PDB file of C-alpha atoms (C1' of nucleotides) in Angstrom:
ATOM      1  CA  MET A   1     -13.360  39.027 -71.277  1.00  0.00           C
ATOM      2  CA  SER A   2     -11.187  38.932 -74.203  1.00  0.00           C
ATOM      3  CA  VAL A   3     -12.928  35.939 -75.424  1.00  0.00           C
ATOM      4  CA  SER A   4     -11.218  32.708 -75.101  1.00  0.00           C
ATOM      5  CA  PHE A   5      -9.446  32.521 -78.330  1.00  0.00           C
ATOM      6  CA  GLU A   6     -10.913  31.464 -81.456  1.00  0.00           C
ATOM      7  CA  VAL A   7      -7.348  30.804 -81.552  1.00  0.00           C
ATOM      8  CA  THR A   8      -7.937  27.471 -80.148  1.00  0.00           C
ATOM      9  CA  ARG A   9      -7.985  27.219 -83.723  1.00  0.00           C
ATOM     10  CA  ALA A  10     -10.436  29.195 -85.592  1.00  0.00           C
ATOM     11  CA  ARG A  11     -12.508  26.142 -86.071  1.00  0.00           C
ATOM     12  CA  PRO A  12     -16.242  25.730 -85.940  1.00  0.00           C
ATOM     13  CA  GLY A  13     -16.275  23.349 -83.062  1.00  0.00           C
ATOM     14  CA  VAL A  14     -14.486  20.123 -83.458  1.00  0.00           C
ATOM     15  CA  SER A  15     -16.116  19.388 -86.692  1.00  0.00           C
ATOM     16  CA  GLY A  16     -13.873  20.672 -89.356  1.00  0.00           C
ATOM     17  CA  GLY A  17     -10.851  21.039 -87.182  1.00  0.00           C
ATOM     18  CA  LYS A  18      -7.515  19.557 -86.524  1.00  0.00           C
ATOM     19  CA  TYR A  19      -6.176  18.065 -83.351  1.00  0.00           C
ATOM     20  CA  PRO A  20      -3.040  19.838 -82.223  1.00  0.00           C
ATOM     21  CA  ALA A  21      -0.816  17.677 -80.079  1.00  0.00           C
ATOM     22  CA  ASP A  22      -0.295  20.324 -77.439  1.00  0.00           C
ATOM     23  CA  CYS A  23      -3.939  21.177 -76.959  1.00  0.00           C
ATOM     24  CA  PRO A  24      -5.570  20.973 -73.507  1.00  0.00           C
ATOM     25  CA  THR A  25      -8.280  19.104 -75.316  1.00  0.00           C
ATOM     26  CA  ARG A  26      -5.943  16.184 -75.631  1.00  0.00           C
ATOM     27  CA  VAL A  27      -5.242  16.123 -71.933  1.00  0.00           C
ATOM     28  CA  VAL A  28      -8.894  16.057 -70.963  1.00  0.00           C
ATOM     29  CA  LEU A  29      -9.733  13.569 -73.674  1.00  0.00           C
ATOM     30  CA  ASN A  30      -7.035  11.263 -72.388  1.00  0.00           C
ATOM     31  CA  HIS A  31      -8.333  11.516 -68.838  1.00  0.00           C
ATOM     32  CA  VAL A  32     -11.900  10.791 -69.811  1.00  0.00           C
ATOM     33  CA  THR A  33     -11.046   7.983 -72.189  1.00  0.00           C
ATOM     34  CA  SER A  34      -8.392   6.515 -69.958  1.00  0.00           C
ATOM     35  CA  ARG A  35      -8.668   2.822 -69.467  1.00  0.00           C
ATOM     36  CA  TRP A  36     -11.077   3.049 -66.536  1.00  0.00           C
ATOM     37  CA  GLY A  37     -12.290   6.610 -66.882  1.00  0.00           C
ATOM     38  CA  VAL A  38     -15.485   5.962 -68.776  1.00  0.00           C
ATOM     39  CA  LEU A  39     -16.568   3.137 -66.500  1.00  0.00           C
ATOM     40  CA  ILE A  40     -15.998   5.203 -63.396  1.00  0.00           C
ATOM     41  CA  LEU A  41     -17.917   8.166 -64.769  1.00  0.00           C
ATOM     42  CA  LEU A  42     -20.813   5.977 -65.807  1.00  0.00           C
ATOM     43  CA  ALA A  43     -20.944   4.292 -62.443  1.00  0.00           C
ATOM     44  CA  LEU A  44     -21.059   7.646 -60.718  1.00  0.00           C
ATOM     45  CA  GLU A  45     -23.628   8.936 -63.159  1.00  0.00           C
ATOM     46  CA  GLN A  46     -26.110   6.766 -61.339  1.00  0.00           C
ATOM     47  CA  GLY A  47     -25.388   8.428 -58.069  1.00  0.00           C
ATOM     48  CA  SER A  48     -22.849   8.745 -55.322  1.00  0.00           C
ATOM     49  CA  ARG A  49     -20.701   5.715 -54.622  1.00  0.00           C
ATOM     50  CA  ARG A  50     -18.399   4.614 -51.862  1.00  0.00           C
ATOM     51  CA  TRP A  51     -14.911   3.437 -52.604  1.00  0.00           C
ATOM     52  CA  GLY A  52     -15.756  -0.182 -52.014  1.00  0.00           C
ATOM     53  CA  GLU A  53     -18.872   0.031 -54.126  1.00  0.00           C
ATOM     54  CA  LEU A  54     -16.921   1.370 -57.061  1.00  0.00           C
ATOM     55  CA  HIS A  55     -14.294  -1.285 -56.600  1.00  0.00           C
ATOM     56  CA  ARG A  56     -16.918  -3.992 -56.670  1.00  0.00           C
ATOM     57  CA  GLU A  57     -19.056  -2.521 -59.394  1.00  0.00           C
ATOM     58  CA  ILE A  58     -16.239  -1.934 -61.841  1.00  0.00           C
ATOM     59  CA  GLU A  59     -15.036  -5.472 -62.195  1.00  0.00           C
ATOM     60  CA  GLY A  60     -11.377  -5.935 -62.848  1.00  0.00           C
ATOM     61  CA  ILE A  61     -10.097  -2.561 -61.757  1.00  0.00           C
ATOM     62  CA  SER A  62      -7.164  -2.629 -59.387  1.00  0.00           C
ATOM     63  CA  GLU A  63      -7.065  -0.509 -56.265  1.00  0.00           C
ATOM     64  CA  LYS A  64      -4.153   1.353 -57.719  1.00  0.00           C
ATOM     65  CA  MET A  65      -5.940   2.393 -60.880  1.00  0.00           C
ATOM     66  CA  LEU A  66      -9.176   3.193 -59.092  1.00  0.00           C
ATOM     67  CA  ALA A  67      -7.316   5.473 -56.740  1.00  0.00           C
ATOM     68  CA  SER A  68      -5.250   7.183 -59.383  1.00  0.00           C
ATOM     69  CA  THR A  69      -8.112   7.654 -61.830  1.00  0.00           C
ATOM     70  CA  LEU A  70     -10.305   9.101 -59.098  1.00  0.00           C
ATOM     71  CA  ARG A  71      -7.522  11.462 -58.071  1.00  0.00           C
ATOM     72  CA  THR A  72      -7.096  12.639 -61.638  1.00  0.00           C
ATOM     73  CA  PHE A  73     -10.819  13.317 -61.951  1.00  0.00           C
ATOM     74  CA  GLU A  74     -10.865  15.080 -58.620  1.00  0.00           C
ATOM     75  CA  ALA A  75      -8.049  17.359 -59.725  1.00  0.00           C
ATOM     76  CA  ASP A  76      -9.943  18.039 -62.944  1.00  0.00           C
ATOM     77  CA  GLY A  77     -13.027  19.035 -60.976  1.00  0.00           C
ATOM     78  CA  ILE A  78     -14.975  16.197 -62.500  1.00  0.00           C
ATOM     79  CA  VAL A  79     -15.429  14.084 -59.402  1.00  0.00           C
ATOM     80  CA  HIS A  80     -16.150  15.237 -55.880  1.00  0.00           C
ATOM     81  CA  ARG A  81     -14.616  13.363 -52.955  1.00  0.00           C
ATOM     82  CA  GLU A  82     -16.191  13.527 -49.549  1.00  0.00           C
ATOM     83  CA  ALA A  83     -14.409  11.824 -46.687  1.00  0.00           C
ATOM     84  CA  GLN A  84     -15.987  11.299 -43.322  1.00  0.00           C
ATOM     85  CA  PRO A  85     -13.454  11.257 -40.519  1.00  0.00           C
ATOM     86  CA  THR A  86     -15.039   8.280 -38.862  1.00  0.00           C
ATOM     87  CA  ILE A  87     -13.793   4.907 -37.897  1.00  0.00           C
ATOM     88  CA  PRO A  88     -13.984   3.005 -40.035  1.00  0.00           C
ATOM     89  CA  PRO A  89     -13.569   5.715 -42.635  1.00  0.00           C
ATOM     90  CA  ARG A  90     -16.231   6.344 -45.180  1.00  0.00           C
ATOM     91  CA  VAL A  91     -15.557   8.092 -48.444  1.00  0.00           C
ATOM     92  CA  ASP A  92     -18.149   8.977 -51.014  1.00  0.00           C
ATOM     93  CA  TYR A  93     -17.491   9.929 -54.598  1.00  0.00           C
ATOM     94  CA  SER A  94     -19.901  11.774 -56.800  1.00  0.00           C
ATOM     95  CA  LEU A  95     -19.939  13.741 -60.027  1.00  0.00           C
ATOM     96  CA  THR A  96     -19.558  17.480 -59.965  1.00  0.00           C
ATOM     97  CA  PRO A  97     -21.829  19.454 -62.302  1.00  0.00           C
ATOM     98  CA  ARG A  98     -18.984  19.338 -64.771  1.00  0.00           C
ATOM     99  CA  GLY A  99     -18.750  15.592 -64.375  1.00  0.00           C
ATOM    100  CA  GLN A 100     -22.456  15.248 -64.954  1.00  0.00           C
ATOM    101  CA  GLU A 101     -22.148  17.084 -68.229  1.00  0.00           C
ATOM    102  CA  ILE A 102     -19.488  14.697 -69.391  1.00  0.00           C
ATOM    103  CA  ALA A 103     -21.352  11.629 -68.220  1.00  0.00           C
ATOM    104  CA  ALA A 104     -24.485  12.786 -70.000  1.00  0.00           C
ATOM    105  CA  ARG A 105     -22.513  12.784 -73.225  1.00  0.00           C
ATOM    106  CA  LEU A 106     -21.082   9.379 -72.480  1.00  0.00           C
ATOM    107  CA  LEU A 107     -24.419   7.654 -72.010  1.00  0.00           C
ATOM    108  CA  PRO A 108     -25.526   7.602 -75.661  1.00  0.00           C
ATOM    109  CA  LEU A 109     -22.167   6.140 -76.606  1.00  0.00           C
ATOM    110  CA  MET A 110     -22.319   3.415 -73.984  1.00  0.00           C
ATOM    111  CA  ASP A 111     -25.889   2.538 -74.804  1.00  0.00           C
ATOM    112  CA  TRP A 112     -24.951   2.118 -78.435  1.00  0.00           C
ATOM    113  CA  ILE A 113     -21.964  -0.024 -77.525  1.00  0.00           C
ATOM    114  CA  THR A 114     -24.103  -2.121 -75.215  1.00  0.00           C
ATOM    115  CA  ASP A 115     -26.514  -2.756 -78.048  1.00  0.00           C
ATOM    116  CA  ASN A 116     -23.887  -3.552 -80.658  1.00  0.00           C
ATOM    117  CA  ALA A 117     -20.899  -5.041 -78.871  1.00  0.00           C
ATOM    118  CA  ASP A 118     -21.996  -8.638 -79.380  1.00  0.00           C
ATOM    119  CA  ASP A 119     -22.294  -8.199 -83.128  1.00  0.00           C
ATOM    120  CA  ILE A 120     -18.998  -6.412 -83.417  1.00  0.00           C
ATOM    121  CA  VAL A 121     -16.995  -8.861 -81.378  1.00  0.00           C
ATOM    122  CA  SER A 122     -18.493 -11.882 -83.076  1.00  0.00           C
ATOM    123  CA  GLY A 123     -17.723 -10.438 -86.462  1.00  0.00           C
ATOM    124  CA  ARG A 124     -21.172  -9.528 -87.684  1.00  0.00           C
TER     125      ARG A 124
ATOM    126  CA  MET B   1     -20.987 -24.396 -68.286  1.00  0.00           C
ATOM    127  CA  SER B   2     -21.882 -21.956 -70.858  1.00  0.00           C
ATOM    128  CA  VAL B   3     -23.591 -19.371 -68.811  1.00  0.00           C
ATOM    129  CA  SER B   4     -24.270 -17.260 -71.791  1.00  0.00           C
ATOM    130  CA  PHE B   5     -25.519 -14.330 -69.934  1.00  0.00           C
ATOM    131  CA  GLU B   6     -28.770 -12.967 -70.910  1.00  0.00           C
ATOM    132  CA  VAL B   7     -27.559 -11.098 -68.012  1.00  0.00           C
ATOM    133  CA  THR B   8     -25.716  -8.902 -70.356  1.00  0.00           C
ATOM    134  CA  ARG B   9     -29.022  -8.094 -71.868  1.00  0.00           C
ATOM    135  CA  ALA B  10     -31.214  -8.271 -68.873  1.00  0.00           C
ATOM    136  CA  ARG B  11     -30.397  -4.775 -67.912  1.00  0.00           C
ATOM    137  CA  PRO B  12     -32.111  -1.609 -68.904  1.00  0.00           C
ATOM    138  CA  GLY B  13     -29.334  -0.257 -70.994  1.00  0.00           C
ATOM    139  CA  VAL B  14     -26.251   0.806 -69.255  1.00  0.00           C
ATOM    140  CA  SER B  15     -28.090   2.931 -66.841  1.00  0.00           C
ATOM    141  CA  GLY B  16     -28.618   0.832 -63.806  1.00  0.00           C
ATOM    142  CA  GLY B  17     -26.242  -1.868 -64.835  1.00  0.00           C
ATOM    143  CA  LYS B  18     -22.937  -3.265 -63.857  1.00  0.00           C
ATOM    144  CA  TYR B  19     -19.882  -3.718 -65.981  1.00  0.00           C
ATOM    145  CA  PRO B  20     -18.826  -7.362 -66.130  1.00  0.00           C
ATOM    146  CA  ALA B  21     -15.173  -7.783 -66.901  1.00  0.00           C
ATOM    147  CA  ASP B  22     -15.711 -10.387 -69.579  1.00  0.00           C
ATOM    148  CA  CYS B  23     -18.364  -8.490 -71.464  1.00  0.00           C
ATOM    149  CA  PRO B  24     -17.954  -7.755 -75.187  1.00  0.00           C
ATOM    150  CA  THR B  25     -18.921  -4.252 -74.236  1.00  0.00           C
ATOM    151  CA  ARG B  26     -15.570  -3.850 -72.589  1.00  0.00           C
ATOM    152  CA  VAL B  27     -13.744  -4.926 -75.706  1.00  0.00           C
ATOM    153  CA  VAL B  28     -15.521  -2.445 -77.930  1.00  0.00           C
ATOM    154  CA  LEU B  29     -15.256   0.308 -75.359  1.00  0.00           C
ATOM    155  CA  ASN B  30     -11.524  -0.265 -75.146  1.00  0.00           C
ATOM    156  CA  HIS B  31     -11.172  -0.112 -78.920  1.00  0.00           C
ATOM    157  CA  VAL B  32     -13.138   3.093 -79.234  1.00  0.00           C
ATOM    158  CA  THR B  33     -11.518   4.799 -76.270  1.00  0.00           C
ATOM    159  CA  SER B  34      -8.064   3.533 -77.065  1.00  0.00           C
ATOM    160  CA  ARG B  35      -5.410   6.170 -77.003  1.00  0.00           C
ATOM    161  CA  TRP B  36      -5.958   7.270 -80.602  1.00  0.00           C
ATOM    162  CA  GLY B  37      -9.337   5.763 -81.336  1.00  0.00           C
ATOM    163  CA  VAL B  38     -11.481   8.797 -80.720  1.00  0.00           C
ATOM    164  CA  LEU B  39      -9.260  11.115 -82.737  1.00  0.00           C
ATOM    165  CA  ILE B  40      -9.222   8.765 -85.688  1.00  0.00           C
ATOM    166  CA  LEU B  41     -12.975   8.332 -85.664  1.00  0.00           C
ATOM    167  CA  LEU B  42     -13.541  12.061 -85.456  1.00  0.00           C
ATOM    168  CA  ALA B  43     -11.146  12.731 -88.295  1.00  0.00           C
ATOM    169  CA  LEU B  44     -12.953  10.221 -90.469  1.00  0.00           C
ATOM    170  CA  GLU B  45     -16.310  11.590 -89.430  1.00  0.00           C
ATOM    171  CA  GLN B  46     -15.549  14.522 -91.674  1.00  0.00           C
ATOM    172  CA  GLY B  47     -15.084  12.321 -94.642  1.00  0.00           C
ATOM    173  CA  SER B  48     -12.766   9.829 -96.251  1.00  0.00           C
ATOM    174  CA  ARG B  49      -9.079  10.228 -95.556  1.00  0.00           C
ATOM    175  CA  ARG B  50      -5.892   8.864 -97.014  1.00  0.00           C
ATOM    176  CA  TRP B  51      -3.240   7.338 -94.811  1.00  0.00           C
ATOM    177  CA  GLY B  52      -0.955  10.301 -95.081  1.00  0.00           C
ATOM    178  CA  GLU B  53      -3.765  12.729 -94.398  1.00  0.00           C
ATOM    179  CA  LEU B  54      -4.668  10.944 -91.195  1.00  0.00           C
ATOM    180  CA  HIS B  55      -1.047  10.844 -90.177  1.00  0.00           C
ATOM    181  CA  ARG B  56      -0.716  14.556 -90.664  1.00  0.00           C
ATOM    182  CA  GLU B  57      -4.072  15.518 -89.232  1.00  0.00           C
ATOM    183  CA  ILE B  58      -3.730  13.550 -86.023  1.00  0.00           C
ATOM    184  CA  GLU B  59      -0.627  15.178 -84.672  1.00  0.00           C
ATOM    185  CA  GLY B  60       1.629  13.026 -82.593  1.00  0.00           C
ATOM    186  CA  ILE B  61       0.412   9.613 -83.627  1.00  0.00           C
ATOM    187  CA  SER B  62       3.107   7.172 -84.625  1.00  0.00           C
ATOM    188  CA  GLU B  63       2.868   5.144 -87.788  1.00  0.00           C
ATOM    189  CA  LYS B  64       2.668   2.033 -85.733  1.00  0.00           C
ATOM    190  CA  MET B  65      -0.329   3.155 -83.710  1.00  0.00           C
ATOM    191  CA  LEU B  66      -2.117   4.577 -86.710  1.00  0.00           C
ATOM    192  CA  ALA B  67      -1.731   1.278 -88.513  1.00  0.00           C
ATOM    193  CA  SER B  68      -2.750  -0.910 -85.614  1.00  0.00           C
ATOM    194  CA  THR B  69      -5.701   1.220 -84.555  1.00  0.00           C
ATOM    195  CA  LEU B  70      -6.979   1.321 -88.120  1.00  0.00           C
ATOM    196  CA  ARG B  71      -6.636  -2.437 -88.419  1.00  0.00           C
ATOM    197  CA  THR B  72      -8.543  -2.952 -85.204  1.00  0.00           C
ATOM    198  CA  PHE B  73     -11.356  -0.714 -86.422  1.00  0.00           C
ATOM    199  CA  GLU B  74     -11.376  -2.448 -89.756  1.00  0.00           C
ATOM    200  CA  ALA B  75     -11.744  -5.817 -88.068  1.00  0.00           C
ATOM    201  CA  ASP B  76     -14.575  -4.396 -85.989  1.00  0.00           C
ATOM    202  CA  GLY B  77     -16.384  -3.212 -89.084  1.00  0.00           C
ATOM    203  CA  ILE B  78     -16.084   0.372 -87.964  1.00  0.00           C
ATOM    204  CA  VAL B  79     -13.694   1.596 -90.612  1.00  0.00           C
ATOM    205  CA  HIS B  80     -13.601   0.725 -94.278  1.00  0.00           C
ATOM    206  CA  ARG B  81     -10.270   0.405 -96.041  1.00  0.00           C
ATOM    207  CA  GLU B  82     -10.030   0.808 -99.775  1.00  0.00           C
ATOM    208  CA  ALA B  83      -6.678   0.203-101.418  1.00  0.00           C
ATOM    209  CA  GLN B  84      -5.934   1.079-104.995  1.00  0.00           C
ATOM    210  CA  PRO B  85      -3.333  -1.198-106.544  1.00  0.00           C
ATOM    211  CA  THR B  86      -1.513   1.666-108.167  1.00  0.00           C
ATOM    212  CA  ILE B  87       2.001   2.928-108.009  1.00  0.00           C
ATOM    213  CA  PRO B  88       2.412   4.748-105.826  1.00  0.00           C
ATOM    214  CA  PRO B  89      -0.201   3.064-103.701  1.00  0.00           C
ATOM    215  CA  ARG B  90      -3.252   4.949-102.553  1.00  0.00           C
ATOM    216  CA  VAL B  91      -5.371   3.855 -99.640  1.00  0.00           C
ATOM    217  CA  ASP B  92      -8.508   5.550 -98.445  1.00  0.00           C
ATOM    218  CA  TYR B  93     -10.148   5.078 -95.083  1.00  0.00           C
ATOM    219  CA  SER B  94     -13.723   5.913 -94.282  1.00  0.00           C
ATOM    220  CA  LEU B  95     -16.346   5.155 -91.673  1.00  0.00           C
ATOM    221  CA  THR B  96     -18.767   2.321 -92.208  1.00  0.00           C
ATOM    222  CA  PRO B  97     -22.396   2.981 -91.263  1.00  0.00           C
ATOM    223  CA  ARG B  98     -21.546   1.463 -87.906  1.00  0.00           C
ATOM    224  CA  GLY B  99     -18.591   3.784 -87.564  1.00  0.00           C
ATOM    225  CA  GLN B 100     -20.773   6.753 -88.371  1.00  0.00           C
ATOM    226  CA  GLU B 101     -23.127   5.820 -85.566  1.00  0.00           C
ATOM    227  CA  ILE B 102     -20.262   5.762 -83.115  1.00  0.00           C
ATOM    228  CA  ALA B 103     -18.758   8.993 -84.376  1.00  0.00           C
ATOM    229  CA  ALA B 104     -22.107  10.721 -84.108  1.00  0.00           C
ATOM    230  CA  ARG B 105     -22.140   9.860 -80.419  1.00  0.00           C
ATOM    231  CA  LEU B 106     -18.587  11.043 -80.003  1.00  0.00           C
ATOM    232  CA  LEU B 107     -19.169  14.514 -81.393  1.00  0.00           C
ATOM    233  CA  PRO B 108     -21.141  15.948 -78.466  1.00  0.00           C
ATOM    234  CA  LEU B 109     -18.457  14.706 -76.102  1.00  0.00           C
ATOM    235  CA  MET B 110     -15.636  16.225 -78.102  1.00  0.00           C
ATOM    236  CA  ASP B 111     -17.448  19.511 -78.533  1.00  0.00           C
ATOM    237  CA  TRP B 112     -17.938  19.733 -74.780  1.00  0.00           C
ATOM    238  CA  ILE B 113     -14.293  18.916 -74.150  1.00  0.00           C
ATOM    239  CA  THR B 114     -13.226  21.495 -76.704  1.00  0.00           C
ATOM    240  CA  ASP B 115     -15.285  24.108 -74.909  1.00  0.00           C
ATOM    241  CA  ASN B 116     -14.115  23.218 -71.415  1.00  0.00           C
ATOM    242  CA  ALA B 117     -10.605  21.824 -71.677  1.00  0.00           C
ATOM    243  CA  ASP B 118      -8.887  25.128 -71.004  1.00  0.00           C
ATOM    244  CA  ASP B 119     -10.781  25.659 -67.769  1.00  0.00           C
ATOM    245  CA  ILE B 120     -10.195  22.117 -66.576  1.00  0.00           C
ATOM    246  CA  VAL B 121      -6.508  22.038 -67.297  1.00  0.00           C
ATOM    247  CA  SER B 122      -5.867  25.437 -65.789  1.00  0.00           C
ATOM    248  CA  GLY B 123      -7.683  24.469 -62.644  1.00  0.00           C
ATOM    249  CA  ARG B 124     -10.853  26.495 -62.952  1.00  0.00           C
TER     250      ARG B 124
ATOM    251  C1'  DC C   1     -12.760   0.387 -44.593  1.00  0.00           C
ATOM    252  C1'  DT C   2     -10.074   3.409 -47.437  1.00  0.00           C
ATOM    253  C1'  DG C   3      -6.501   4.086 -49.014  1.00  0.00           C
ATOM    254  C1'  DA C   4      -0.927   5.101 -49.830  1.00  0.00           C
ATOM    255  C1'  DA C   5       3.619   3.029 -51.002  1.00  0.00           C
ATOM    256  C1'  DT C   6       6.525  -0.230 -53.120  1.00  0.00           C
ATOM    257  C1'  DC C   7       8.119  -3.759 -56.179  1.00  0.00           C
ATOM    258  C1'  DC C   8       7.928  -5.853 -60.452  1.00  0.00           C
ATOM    259  C1'  DC C   9       6.206  -7.812 -64.673  1.00  0.00           C
ATOM    260  C1'  DA C  10       3.324  -7.412 -69.014  1.00  0.00           C
ATOM    261  C1'  DT C  11       1.594  -4.693 -72.339  1.00  0.00           C
ATOM    262  C1'  DT C  12       1.489  -0.662 -74.887  1.00  0.00           C
ATOM    263  C1'  DC C  13       3.583   2.973 -77.249  1.00  0.00           C
ATOM    264  C1'  DG C  14       6.882   5.604 -79.985  1.00  0.00           C
ATOM    265  C1'  DA C  15      11.074   6.502 -82.853  1.00  0.00           C
ATOM    266  C1'  DT C  16      13.629   4.802 -86.282  1.00  0.00           C
ATOM    267  C1'  DA C  17      14.831   2.155 -90.141  1.00  0.00           C
ATOM    268  C1'  DC C  18      13.452  -0.433 -93.956  1.00  0.00           C
ATOM    269  C1'  DT C  19      10.416  -2.262 -98.052  1.00  0.00           C
ATOM    270  C1'  DG C  20       7.073  -3.087-102.132  1.00  0.00           C
TER     271       DG C  20
ATOM    272  C1'  DC D   1       2.872   6.395-100.564  1.00  0.00           C
ATOM    273  C1'  DA D   2       1.645   3.152 -97.331  1.00  0.00           C
ATOM    274  C1'  DG D   3       2.894   0.577 -94.628  1.00  0.00           C
ATOM    275  C1'  DT D   4       6.103  -3.424 -91.725  1.00  0.00           C
ATOM    276  C1'  DA D   5       9.985  -4.700 -88.424  1.00  0.00           C
ATOM    277  C1'  DT D   6      12.405  -3.923 -84.522  1.00  0.00           C
ATOM    278  C1'  DC D   7      13.772  -2.372 -80.206  1.00  0.00           C
ATOM    279  C1'  DG D   8      13.935   0.436 -76.106  1.00  0.00           C
ATOM    280  C1'  DA D   9      11.008   3.374 -73.165  1.00  0.00           C
ATOM    281  C1'  DA D  10       6.880   4.454 -70.837  1.00  0.00           C
ATOM    282  C1'  DT D  11       2.772   3.116 -68.819  1.00  0.00           C
ATOM    283  C1'  DG D  12      -0.570  -0.047 -66.923  1.00  0.00           C
ATOM    284  C1'  DG D  13      -1.631  -3.013 -63.624  1.00  0.00           C
ATOM    285  C1'  DG D  14      -1.195  -7.026 -59.980  1.00  0.00           C
ATOM    286  C1'  DA D  15       0.385  -8.286 -55.474  1.00  0.00           C
ATOM    287  C1'  DT D  16       1.772  -7.169 -51.206  1.00  0.00           C
ATOM    288  C1'  DT D  17       2.529  -4.430 -47.213  1.00  0.00           C
ATOM    289  C1'  DC D  18       1.439  -0.795 -44.208  1.00  0.00           C
ATOM    290  C1'  DA D  19      -1.385   3.022 -41.921  1.00  0.00           C
ATOM    291  C1'  DG D  20      -5.160   5.896 -40.063  1.00  0.00           C
TER     292       DG D  20
END
DNA sequence: CTGAATCCCATTCGATACTG
DNA sequence: CAGTATCGAATGGGATTCAG
């Protein structure tokens, strides 16, 4: 299969490389690290969530940003959306396998931040 | 009314927790995942860099954002700034131990993104 | 209940020009 | 070289309204 290019810049992984502006990497990175992206992924990492649950759990997010971030992730194949055509409607969001891989790599970061945020913010 | 939450601590790491809007965690998370934060940290993870090197290596970043992101990280104790009072001036940036801990947790994420970005963006 | 659509303001971001 | 100053543009995000 012609091997996805080492072109993506003959680099040994990210380490050692540059960060071309036009790289798909940038797009995905921006989605994941978007203002609410990490929080949504971490919430879903703990299991499927309904719209309202996400809205409540992620304090401060507006309906607009929750909707648009979820749609972006759905298009990326990171989040799965399952709507039940009932009344009232019920929609569940969950991570796809791909989303789970990302979330798994986000957990160590968040745990570290959780442990150190107080010190950092208070200038220690 | 104080209410200094031990709440923030009462949880078993992030896993299982909520994400209070006023939590220092949010502040740090927003710094790290700011538009250029991750790229700067990963560039510095490979070693000390001069201003101009960072500017060249991180394609697309404006001088303004490079300056302000670096200052934020410096205030957080994540990046160390060392200026030599020479002419022309020379300023080196490097990760503090704290910054290295963060960067170490960013590498697995970036490596995964590097490996999968093409598929995601092209809709596979 | 789960959104989509619209309006509008605040903040962020980027390009350019300028300085020690 | 390493920034700062400024300004206009883009984006984020709140509030409200509407719909299935």
